[in-house]
N, CA and C of each residue as an Amber inpcrd file, in Angstrom:
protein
   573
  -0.2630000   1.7300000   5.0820000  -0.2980000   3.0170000   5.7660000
  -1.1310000   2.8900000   7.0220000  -1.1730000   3.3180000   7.9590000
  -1.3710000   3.5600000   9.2480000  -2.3960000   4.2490000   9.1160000
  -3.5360000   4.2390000   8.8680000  -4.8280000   4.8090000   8.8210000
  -4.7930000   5.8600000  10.6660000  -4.1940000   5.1560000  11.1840000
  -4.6580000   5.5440000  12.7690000  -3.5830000   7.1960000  12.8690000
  -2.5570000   6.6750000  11.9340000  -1.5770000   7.8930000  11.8080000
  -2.0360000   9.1400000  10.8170000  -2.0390000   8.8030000   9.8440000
  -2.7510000   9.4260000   8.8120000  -3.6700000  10.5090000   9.1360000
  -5.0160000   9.7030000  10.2870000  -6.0510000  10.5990000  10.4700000
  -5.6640000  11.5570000  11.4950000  -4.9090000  11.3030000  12.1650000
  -3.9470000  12.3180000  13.3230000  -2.9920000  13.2500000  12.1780000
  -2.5970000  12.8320000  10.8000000  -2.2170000  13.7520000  10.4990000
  -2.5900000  14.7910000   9.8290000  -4.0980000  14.2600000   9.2060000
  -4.5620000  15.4090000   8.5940000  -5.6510000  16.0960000   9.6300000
  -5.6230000  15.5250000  10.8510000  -6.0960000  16.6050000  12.3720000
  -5.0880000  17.5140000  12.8420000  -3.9640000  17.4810000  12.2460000
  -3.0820000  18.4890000  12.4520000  -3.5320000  19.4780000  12.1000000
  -4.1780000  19.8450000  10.8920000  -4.7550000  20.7070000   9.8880000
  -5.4950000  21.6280000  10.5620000  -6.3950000  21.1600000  12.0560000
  -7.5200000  21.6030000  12.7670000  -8.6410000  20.6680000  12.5270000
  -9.4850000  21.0170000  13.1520000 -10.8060000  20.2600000  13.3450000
 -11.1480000  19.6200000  12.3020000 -11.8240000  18.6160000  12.2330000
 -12.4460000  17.8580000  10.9840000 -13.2790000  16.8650000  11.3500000
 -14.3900000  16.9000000  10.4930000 -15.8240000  15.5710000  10.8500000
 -14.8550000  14.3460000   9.8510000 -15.4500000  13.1670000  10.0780000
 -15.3300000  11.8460000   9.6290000 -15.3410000  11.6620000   8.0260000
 -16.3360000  11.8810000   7.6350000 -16.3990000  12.0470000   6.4120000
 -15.2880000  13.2490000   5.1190000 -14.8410000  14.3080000   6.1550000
 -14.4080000  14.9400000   5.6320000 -12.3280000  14.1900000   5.9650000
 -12.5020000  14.2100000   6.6500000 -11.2160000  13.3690000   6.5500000
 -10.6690000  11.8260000   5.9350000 -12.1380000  11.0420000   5.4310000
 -12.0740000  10.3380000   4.7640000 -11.6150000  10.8650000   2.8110000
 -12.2700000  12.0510000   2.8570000 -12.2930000  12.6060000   1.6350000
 -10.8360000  13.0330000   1.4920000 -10.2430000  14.0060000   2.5790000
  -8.5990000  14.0690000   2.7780000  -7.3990000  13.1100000   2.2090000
  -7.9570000  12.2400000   3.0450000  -7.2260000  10.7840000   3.4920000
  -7.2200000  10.4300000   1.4710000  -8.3050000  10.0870000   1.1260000
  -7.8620000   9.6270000  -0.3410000  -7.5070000  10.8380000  -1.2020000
  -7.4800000  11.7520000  -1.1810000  -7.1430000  12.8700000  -1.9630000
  -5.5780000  13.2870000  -1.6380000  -4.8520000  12.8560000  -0.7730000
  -3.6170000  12.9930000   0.0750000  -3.0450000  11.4250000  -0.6500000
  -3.5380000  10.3390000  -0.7810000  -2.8190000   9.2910000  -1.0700000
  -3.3570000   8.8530000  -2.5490000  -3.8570000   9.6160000  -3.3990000
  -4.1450000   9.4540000  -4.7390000  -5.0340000   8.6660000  -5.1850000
  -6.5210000   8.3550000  -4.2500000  -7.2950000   7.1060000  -3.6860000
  -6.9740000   6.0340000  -4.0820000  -5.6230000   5.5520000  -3.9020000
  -5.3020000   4.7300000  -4.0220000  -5.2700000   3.5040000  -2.7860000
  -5.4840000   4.2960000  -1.2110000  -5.8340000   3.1290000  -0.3700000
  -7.4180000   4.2070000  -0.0190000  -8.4700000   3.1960000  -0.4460000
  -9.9210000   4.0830000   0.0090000  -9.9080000   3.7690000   1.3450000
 -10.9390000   4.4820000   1.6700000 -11.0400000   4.2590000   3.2380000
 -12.7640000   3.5650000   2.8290000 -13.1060000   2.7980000   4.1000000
 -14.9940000   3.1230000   4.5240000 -14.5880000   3.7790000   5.0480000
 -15.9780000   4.5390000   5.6300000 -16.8200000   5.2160000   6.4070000
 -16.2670000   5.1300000   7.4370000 -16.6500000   3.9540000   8.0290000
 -17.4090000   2.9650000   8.8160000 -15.6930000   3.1740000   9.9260000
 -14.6820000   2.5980000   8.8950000 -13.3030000   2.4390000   9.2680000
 -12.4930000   3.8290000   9.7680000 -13.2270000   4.8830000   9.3440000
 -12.9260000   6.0950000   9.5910000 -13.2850000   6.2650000  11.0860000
 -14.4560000   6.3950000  11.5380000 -15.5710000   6.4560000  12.7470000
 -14.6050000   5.6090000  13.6440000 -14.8520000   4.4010000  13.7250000
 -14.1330000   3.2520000  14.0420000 -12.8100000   3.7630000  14.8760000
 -12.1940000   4.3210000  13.5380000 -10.2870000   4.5710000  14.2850000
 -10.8150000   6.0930000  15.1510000 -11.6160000   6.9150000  14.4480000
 -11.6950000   7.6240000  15.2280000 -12.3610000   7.6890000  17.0450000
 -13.3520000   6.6050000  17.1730000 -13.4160000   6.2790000  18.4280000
 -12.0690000   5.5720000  19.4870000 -11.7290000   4.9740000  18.8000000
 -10.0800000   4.3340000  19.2510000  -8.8040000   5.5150000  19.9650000
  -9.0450000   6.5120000  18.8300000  -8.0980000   7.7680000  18.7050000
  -8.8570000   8.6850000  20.1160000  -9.9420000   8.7200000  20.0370000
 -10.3460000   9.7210000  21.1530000 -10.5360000   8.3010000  22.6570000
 -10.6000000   7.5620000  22.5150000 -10.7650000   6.3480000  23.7260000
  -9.1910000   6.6380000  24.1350000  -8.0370000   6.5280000  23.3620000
  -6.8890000   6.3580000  23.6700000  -6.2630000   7.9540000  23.9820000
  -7.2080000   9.2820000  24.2850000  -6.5700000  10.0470000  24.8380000
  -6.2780000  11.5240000  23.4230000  -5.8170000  10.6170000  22.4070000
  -5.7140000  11.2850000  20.7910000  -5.9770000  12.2880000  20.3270000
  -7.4360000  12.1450000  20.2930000  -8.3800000  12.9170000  19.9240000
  -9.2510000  14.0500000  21.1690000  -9.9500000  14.3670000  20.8700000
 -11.2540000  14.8750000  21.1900000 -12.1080000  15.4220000  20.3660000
 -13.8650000  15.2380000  21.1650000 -14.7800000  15.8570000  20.1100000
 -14.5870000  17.2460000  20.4390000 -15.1450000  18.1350000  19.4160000
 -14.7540000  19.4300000  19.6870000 -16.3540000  20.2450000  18.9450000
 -17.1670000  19.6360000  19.5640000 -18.4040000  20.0320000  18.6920000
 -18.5550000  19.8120000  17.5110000 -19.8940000  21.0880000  16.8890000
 -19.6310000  20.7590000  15.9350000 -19.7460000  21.7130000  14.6010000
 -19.8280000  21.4420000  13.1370000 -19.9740000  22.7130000  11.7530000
 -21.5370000  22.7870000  12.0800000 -21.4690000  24.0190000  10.7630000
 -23.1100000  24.4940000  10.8040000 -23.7240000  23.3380000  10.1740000
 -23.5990000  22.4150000   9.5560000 -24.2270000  20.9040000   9.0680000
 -24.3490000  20.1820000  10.0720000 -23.8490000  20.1280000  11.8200000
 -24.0810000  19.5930000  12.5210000 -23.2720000  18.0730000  12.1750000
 -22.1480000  18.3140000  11.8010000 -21.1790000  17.1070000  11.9100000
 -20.5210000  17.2610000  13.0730000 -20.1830000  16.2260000  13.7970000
 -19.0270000  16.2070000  14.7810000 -17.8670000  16.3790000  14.6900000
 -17.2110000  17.7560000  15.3380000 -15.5910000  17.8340000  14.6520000
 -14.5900000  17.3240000  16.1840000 -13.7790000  16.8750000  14.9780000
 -12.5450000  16.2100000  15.9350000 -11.5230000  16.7390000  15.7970000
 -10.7050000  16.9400000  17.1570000  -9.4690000  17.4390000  17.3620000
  -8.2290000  17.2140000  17.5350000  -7.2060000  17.3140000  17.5620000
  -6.3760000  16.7620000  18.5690000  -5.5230000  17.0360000  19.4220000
  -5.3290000  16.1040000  20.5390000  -4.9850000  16.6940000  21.9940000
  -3.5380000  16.6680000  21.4470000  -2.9620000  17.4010000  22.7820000
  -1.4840000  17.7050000  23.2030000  -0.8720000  15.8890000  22.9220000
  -1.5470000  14.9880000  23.4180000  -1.1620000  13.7530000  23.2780000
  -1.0670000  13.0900000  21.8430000  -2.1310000  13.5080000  21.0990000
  -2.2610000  13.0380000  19.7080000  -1.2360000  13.6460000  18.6700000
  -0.5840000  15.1690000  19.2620000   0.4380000  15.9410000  18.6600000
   1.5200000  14.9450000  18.6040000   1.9910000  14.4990000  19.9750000
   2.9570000  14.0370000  20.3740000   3.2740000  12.5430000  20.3560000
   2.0510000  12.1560000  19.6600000   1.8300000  10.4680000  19.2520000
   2.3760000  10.6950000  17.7340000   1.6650000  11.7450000  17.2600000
   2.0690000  12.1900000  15.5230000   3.6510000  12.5760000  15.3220000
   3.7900000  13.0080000  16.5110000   5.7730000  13.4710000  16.0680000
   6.1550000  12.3740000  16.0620000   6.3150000  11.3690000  17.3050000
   7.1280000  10.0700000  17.2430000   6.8700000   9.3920000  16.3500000
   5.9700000   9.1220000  15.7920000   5.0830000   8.3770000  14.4520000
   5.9870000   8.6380000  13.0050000   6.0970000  10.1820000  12.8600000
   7.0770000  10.3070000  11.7530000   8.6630000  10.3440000  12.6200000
   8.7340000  10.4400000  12.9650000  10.2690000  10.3240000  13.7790000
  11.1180000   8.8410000  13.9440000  10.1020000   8.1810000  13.8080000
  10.0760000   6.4280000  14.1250000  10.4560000   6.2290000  12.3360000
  11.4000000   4.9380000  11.9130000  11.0220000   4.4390000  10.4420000
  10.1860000   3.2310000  10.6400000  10.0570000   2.8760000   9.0930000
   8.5800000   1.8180000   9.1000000   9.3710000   0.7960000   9.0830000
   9.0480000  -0.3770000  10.0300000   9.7240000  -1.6980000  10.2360000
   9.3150000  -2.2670000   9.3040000  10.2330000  -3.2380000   8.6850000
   9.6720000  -4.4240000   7.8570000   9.6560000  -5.7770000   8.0850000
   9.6390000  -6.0110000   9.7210000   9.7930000  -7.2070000  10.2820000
   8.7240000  -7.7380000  10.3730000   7.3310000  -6.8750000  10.3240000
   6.0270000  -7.7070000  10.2530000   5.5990000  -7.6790000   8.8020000
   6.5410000  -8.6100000   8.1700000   5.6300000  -7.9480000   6.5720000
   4.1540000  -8.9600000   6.4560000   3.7310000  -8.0240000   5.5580000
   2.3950000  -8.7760000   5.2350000   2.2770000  -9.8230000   4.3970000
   1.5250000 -10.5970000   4.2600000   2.0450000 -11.9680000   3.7010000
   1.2790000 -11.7000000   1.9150000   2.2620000 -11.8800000   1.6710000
   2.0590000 -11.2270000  -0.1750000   1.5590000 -12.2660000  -1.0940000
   0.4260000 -12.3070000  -1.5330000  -0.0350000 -13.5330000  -2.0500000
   0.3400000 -14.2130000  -3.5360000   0.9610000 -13.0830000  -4.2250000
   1.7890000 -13.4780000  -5.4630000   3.1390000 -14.8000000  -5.2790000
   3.6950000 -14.3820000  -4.0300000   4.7820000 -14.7640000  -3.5530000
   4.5980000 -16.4990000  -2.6110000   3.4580000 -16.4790000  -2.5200000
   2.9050000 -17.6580000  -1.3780000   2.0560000 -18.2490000  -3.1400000
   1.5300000 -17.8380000  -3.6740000   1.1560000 -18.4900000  -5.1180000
   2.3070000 -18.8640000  -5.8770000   3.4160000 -18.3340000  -6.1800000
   4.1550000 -18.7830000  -7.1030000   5.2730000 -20.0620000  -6.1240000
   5.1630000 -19.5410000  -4.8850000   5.6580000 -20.6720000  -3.9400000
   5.1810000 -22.1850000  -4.0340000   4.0040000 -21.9480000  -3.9630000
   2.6220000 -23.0090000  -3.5860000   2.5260000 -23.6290000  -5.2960000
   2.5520000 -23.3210000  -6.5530000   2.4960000 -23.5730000  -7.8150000
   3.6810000 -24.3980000  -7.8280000   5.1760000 -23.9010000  -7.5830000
   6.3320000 -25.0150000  -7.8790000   6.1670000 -26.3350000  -7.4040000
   5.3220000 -26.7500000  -5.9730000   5.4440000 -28.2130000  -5.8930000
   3.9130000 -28.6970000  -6.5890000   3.2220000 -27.6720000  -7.3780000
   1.8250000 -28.3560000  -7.2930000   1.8470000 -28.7990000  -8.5890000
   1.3100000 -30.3830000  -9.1370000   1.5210000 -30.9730000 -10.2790000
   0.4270000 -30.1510000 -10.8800000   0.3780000 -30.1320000 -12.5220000
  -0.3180000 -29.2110000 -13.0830000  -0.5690000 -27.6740000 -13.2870000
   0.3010000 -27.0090000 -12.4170000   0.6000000 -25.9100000 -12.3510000
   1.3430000 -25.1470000 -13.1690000   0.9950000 -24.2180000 -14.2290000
   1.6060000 -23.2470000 -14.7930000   1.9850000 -21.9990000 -14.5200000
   3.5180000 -22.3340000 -14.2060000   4.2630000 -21.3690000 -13.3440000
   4.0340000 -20.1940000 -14.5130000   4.8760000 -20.4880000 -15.8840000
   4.9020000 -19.7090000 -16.7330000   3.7580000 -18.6910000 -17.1110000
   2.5980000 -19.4250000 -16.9520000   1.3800000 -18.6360000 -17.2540000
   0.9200000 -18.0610000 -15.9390000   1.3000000 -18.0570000 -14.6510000
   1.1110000 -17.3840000 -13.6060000   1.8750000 -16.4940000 -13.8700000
   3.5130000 -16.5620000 -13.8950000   4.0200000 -15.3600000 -14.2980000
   3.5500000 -14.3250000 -15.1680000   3.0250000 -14.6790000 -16.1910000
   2.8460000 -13.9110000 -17.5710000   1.3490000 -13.6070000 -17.1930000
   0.6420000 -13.9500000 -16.6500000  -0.6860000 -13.4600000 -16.4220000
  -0.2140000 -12.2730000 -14.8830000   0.4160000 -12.2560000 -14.3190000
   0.7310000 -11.3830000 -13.3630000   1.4680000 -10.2860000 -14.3960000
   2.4340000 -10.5710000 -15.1230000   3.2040000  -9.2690000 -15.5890000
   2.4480000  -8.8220000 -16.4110000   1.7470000  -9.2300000 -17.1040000
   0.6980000  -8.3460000 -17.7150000  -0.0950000  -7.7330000 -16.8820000
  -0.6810000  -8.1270000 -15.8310000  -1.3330000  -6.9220000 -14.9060000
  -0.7800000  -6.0940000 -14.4690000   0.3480000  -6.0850000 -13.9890000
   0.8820000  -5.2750000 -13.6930000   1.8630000  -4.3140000 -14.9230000
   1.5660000  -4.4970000 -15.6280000   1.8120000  -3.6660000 -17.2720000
   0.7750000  -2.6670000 -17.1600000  -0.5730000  -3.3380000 -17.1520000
  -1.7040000  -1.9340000 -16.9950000  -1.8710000  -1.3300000 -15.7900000
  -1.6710000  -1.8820000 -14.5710000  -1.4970000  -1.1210000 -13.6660000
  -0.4710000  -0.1140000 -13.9020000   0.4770000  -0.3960000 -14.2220000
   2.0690000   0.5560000 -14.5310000   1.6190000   1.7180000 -15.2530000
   0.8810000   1.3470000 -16.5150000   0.5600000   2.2240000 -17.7080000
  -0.7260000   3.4630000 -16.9650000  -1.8040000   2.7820000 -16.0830000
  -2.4160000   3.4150000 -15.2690000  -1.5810000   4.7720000 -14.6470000
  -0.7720000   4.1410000 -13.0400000  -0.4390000   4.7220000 -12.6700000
   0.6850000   5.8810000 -13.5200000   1.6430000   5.3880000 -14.7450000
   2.5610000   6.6720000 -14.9810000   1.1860000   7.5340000 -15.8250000
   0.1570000   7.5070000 -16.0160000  -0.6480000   8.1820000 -16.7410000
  -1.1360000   9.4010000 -16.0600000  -1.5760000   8.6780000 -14.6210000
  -2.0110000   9.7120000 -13.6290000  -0.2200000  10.3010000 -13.1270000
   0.5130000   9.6800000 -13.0170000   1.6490000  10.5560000 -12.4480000
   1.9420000  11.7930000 -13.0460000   1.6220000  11.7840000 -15.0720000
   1.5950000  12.2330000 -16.0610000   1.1590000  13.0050000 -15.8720000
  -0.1170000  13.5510000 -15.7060000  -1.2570000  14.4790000 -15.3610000
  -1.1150000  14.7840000 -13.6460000  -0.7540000  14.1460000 -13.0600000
   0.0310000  15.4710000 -11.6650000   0.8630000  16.2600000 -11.7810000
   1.7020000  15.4050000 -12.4350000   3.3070000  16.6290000 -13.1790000
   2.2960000  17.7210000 -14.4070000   1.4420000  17.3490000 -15.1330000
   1.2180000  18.1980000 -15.9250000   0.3730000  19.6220000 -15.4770000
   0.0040000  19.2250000 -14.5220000  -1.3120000  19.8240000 -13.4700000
   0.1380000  21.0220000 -12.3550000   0.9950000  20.6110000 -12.1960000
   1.8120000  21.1000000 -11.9390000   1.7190000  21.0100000  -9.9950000
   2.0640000  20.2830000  -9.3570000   2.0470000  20.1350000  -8.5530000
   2.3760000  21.1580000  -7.4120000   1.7640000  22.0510000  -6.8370000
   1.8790000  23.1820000  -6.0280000   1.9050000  23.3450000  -4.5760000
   0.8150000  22.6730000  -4.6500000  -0.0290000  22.2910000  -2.8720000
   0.2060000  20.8740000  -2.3440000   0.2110000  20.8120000  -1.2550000
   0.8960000  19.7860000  -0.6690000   0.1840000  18.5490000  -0.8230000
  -1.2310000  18.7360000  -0.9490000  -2.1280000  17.3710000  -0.9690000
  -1.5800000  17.4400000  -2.9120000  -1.1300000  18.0280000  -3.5630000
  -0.8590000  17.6450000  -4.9350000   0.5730000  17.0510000  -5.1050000
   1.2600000  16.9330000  -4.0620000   2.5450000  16.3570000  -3.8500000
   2.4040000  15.4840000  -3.3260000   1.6150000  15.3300000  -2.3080000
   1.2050000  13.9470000  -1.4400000   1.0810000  12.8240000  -2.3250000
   0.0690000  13.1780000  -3.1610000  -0.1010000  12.3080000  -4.0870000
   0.3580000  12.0700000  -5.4630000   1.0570000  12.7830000  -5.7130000
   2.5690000  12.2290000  -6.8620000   3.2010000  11.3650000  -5.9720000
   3.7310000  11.8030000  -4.6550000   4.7480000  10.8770000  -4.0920000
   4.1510000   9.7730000  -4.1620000   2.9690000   9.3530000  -4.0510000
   1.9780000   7.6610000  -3.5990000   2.2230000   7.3500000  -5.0450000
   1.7320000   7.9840000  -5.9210000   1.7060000   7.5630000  -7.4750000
   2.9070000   6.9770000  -7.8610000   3.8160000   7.5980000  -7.5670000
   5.2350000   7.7110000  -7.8890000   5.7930000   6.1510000  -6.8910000
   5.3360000   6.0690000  -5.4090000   5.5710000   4.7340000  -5.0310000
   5.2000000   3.6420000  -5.8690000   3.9400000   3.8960000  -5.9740000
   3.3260000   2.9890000  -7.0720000   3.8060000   2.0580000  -7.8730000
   4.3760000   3.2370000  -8.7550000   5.1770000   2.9440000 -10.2440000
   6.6860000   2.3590000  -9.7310000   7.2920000   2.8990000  -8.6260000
   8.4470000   1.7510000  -8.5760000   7.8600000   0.3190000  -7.6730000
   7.1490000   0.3600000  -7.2080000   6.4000000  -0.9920000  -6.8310000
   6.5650000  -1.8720000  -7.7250000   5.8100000  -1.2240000  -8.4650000
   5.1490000  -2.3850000  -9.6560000   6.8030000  -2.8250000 -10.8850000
   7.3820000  -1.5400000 -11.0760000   8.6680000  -2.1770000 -11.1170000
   9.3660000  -3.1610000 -11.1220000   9.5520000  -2.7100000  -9.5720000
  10.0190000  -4.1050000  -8.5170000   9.5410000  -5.2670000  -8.8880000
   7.8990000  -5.1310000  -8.5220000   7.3610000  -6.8860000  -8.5520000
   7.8510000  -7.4370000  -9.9300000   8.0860000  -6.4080000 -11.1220000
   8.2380000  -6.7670000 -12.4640000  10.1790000  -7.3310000 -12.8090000
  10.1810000  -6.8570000 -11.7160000  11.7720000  -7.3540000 -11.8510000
  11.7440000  -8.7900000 -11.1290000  10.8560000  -8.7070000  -9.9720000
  11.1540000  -9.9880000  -9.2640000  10.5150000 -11.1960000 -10.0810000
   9.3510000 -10.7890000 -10.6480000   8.8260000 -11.5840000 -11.3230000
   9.8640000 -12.7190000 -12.6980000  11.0290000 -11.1120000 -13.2360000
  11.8320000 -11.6740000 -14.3570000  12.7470000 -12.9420000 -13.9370000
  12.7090000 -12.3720000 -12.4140000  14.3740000 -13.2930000 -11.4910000
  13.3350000 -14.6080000 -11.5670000  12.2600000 -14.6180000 -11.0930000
  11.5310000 -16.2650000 -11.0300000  11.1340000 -17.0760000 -12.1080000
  11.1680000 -16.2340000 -13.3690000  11.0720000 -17.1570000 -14.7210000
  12.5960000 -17.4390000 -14.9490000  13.1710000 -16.7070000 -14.5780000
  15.0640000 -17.1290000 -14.8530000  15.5100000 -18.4850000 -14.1710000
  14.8730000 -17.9220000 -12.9550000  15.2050000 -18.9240000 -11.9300000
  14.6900000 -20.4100000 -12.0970000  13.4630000 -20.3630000 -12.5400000
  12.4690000 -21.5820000 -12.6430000  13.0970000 -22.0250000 -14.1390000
  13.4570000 -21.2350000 -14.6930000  13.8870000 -21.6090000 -16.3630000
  15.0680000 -22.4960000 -16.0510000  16.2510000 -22.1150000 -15.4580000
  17.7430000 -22.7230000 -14.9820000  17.4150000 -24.1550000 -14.1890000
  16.3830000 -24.1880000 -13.5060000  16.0180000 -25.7740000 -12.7650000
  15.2250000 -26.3290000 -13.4730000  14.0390000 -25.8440000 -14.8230000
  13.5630000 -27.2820000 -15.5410000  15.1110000 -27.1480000 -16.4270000
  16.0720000 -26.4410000 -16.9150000  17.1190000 -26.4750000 -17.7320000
  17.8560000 -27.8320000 -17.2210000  18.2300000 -27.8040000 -15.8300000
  19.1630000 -28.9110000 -14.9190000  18.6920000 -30.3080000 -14.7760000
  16.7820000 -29.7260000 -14.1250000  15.9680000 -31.1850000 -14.1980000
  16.1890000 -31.5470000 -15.4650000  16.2260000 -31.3060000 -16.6200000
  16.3090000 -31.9690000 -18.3600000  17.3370000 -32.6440000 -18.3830000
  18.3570000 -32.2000000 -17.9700000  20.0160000 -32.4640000 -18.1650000
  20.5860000 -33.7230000 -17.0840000  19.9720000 -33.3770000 -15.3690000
  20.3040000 -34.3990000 -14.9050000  20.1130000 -36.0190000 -15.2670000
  21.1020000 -37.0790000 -15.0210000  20.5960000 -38.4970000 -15.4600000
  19.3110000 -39.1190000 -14.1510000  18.4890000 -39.8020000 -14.7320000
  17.3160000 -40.0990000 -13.8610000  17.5790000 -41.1990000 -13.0750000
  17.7970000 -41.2170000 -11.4300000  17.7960000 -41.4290000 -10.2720000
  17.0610000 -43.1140000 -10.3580000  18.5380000 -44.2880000  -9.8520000
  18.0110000 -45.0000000  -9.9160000  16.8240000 -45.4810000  -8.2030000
  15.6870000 -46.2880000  -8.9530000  14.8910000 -46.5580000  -7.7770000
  15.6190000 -46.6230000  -6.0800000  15.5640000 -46.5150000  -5.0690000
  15.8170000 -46.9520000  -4.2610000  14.9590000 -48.2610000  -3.8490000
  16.1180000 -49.5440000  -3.4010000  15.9090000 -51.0790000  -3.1850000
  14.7380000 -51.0640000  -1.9140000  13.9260000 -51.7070000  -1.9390000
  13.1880000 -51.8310000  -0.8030000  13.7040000 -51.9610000   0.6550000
  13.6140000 -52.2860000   1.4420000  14.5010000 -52.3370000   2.9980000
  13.8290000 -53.8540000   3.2960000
């Protein structure tokens, strides 16, 4: 998620100090991506450097509230108007591990697999628990929908990885099946 988008979108709302939009920000995505502080401040100097934002004084606690300009409106429309590319994906370390394990001698693919699908069993069981208790809570208000929808990504995530995971024990199962079966390769003669 676009932290830089995000905080422009819950400045849609009106004014807000740092801290309080950090509190937003995970209560909107089920704190499931936390923010720092630190990272909040940060984008928010970026956001008002780049035109975005502005300070707009401040509450009776003497926090600094931030706004946003005609520009930051109009950075936020194209932002949802735009879809999310997947040409820069992020480099997924399950996927670069179970890569990196097939040529490495000593490596237990099987028990990488099975130690991953079990985590992601309690993660699964986690997340439909809390999805459980949003639906039960009855979802009304929009930050209570916000975050079913994240929950709800969640749970087909983890899915997914659980399906991809099944295709690579299949897969890895069918090539030691072939390596067993093929006849063994005589030496090649010296030159």
């Amino acid at each position: 998620m676009s932290i830089r988008h995000g905080l422009l979108a819950l400045l849609e709302r009106g004014p807000r100090y740092g801290s309080r939009l950090r509190t937003e920000f995970e209560a909107r995505t089920g704190s499931t991506w936390p923010l720092n502080i630190g990272q909040v401040y940060t984008t928010l100097g970026r956001l008002e450097r780049d035109g975005l934002v502005v300070q707009q004084g401040a509450d009776e606690a003497g926090h600094v509230l931030y706004a946003l300009t005609d520009a930051g409106r109009a950075e936020l429309r194209s932002w949802f108007t735009r879809p999310v590319e997947r040409t820069n994906l992020p480099r997924d370390e399950l996927a670069i591990k179970l890569a990196m394990a097939v040529g490495a001698p000593g490596a237990d693919i099987r028990a990488i697999v099975e130690t991953q699908r079990r985590y992601l069993s309690e993660a699964m069981h986690t997340y439909t628990r809390l999805r459980a208790q949003a639906l039960a809570e009855g979802p009304g208000h929009r930050d209570e929908v916000a975050r079913l929808l994240v929950l709800e990504h969640l749970v087909f995530r983890a899915e997914a990885e659980m399906r991809w995971l099944d295709h690579c024990e299949a897969r890895l199962l069918r090539l030691a099946e072939a390596a067993a079966t093929d006849p063994p390769q005589p030496p090649t003669p010296p030159v």
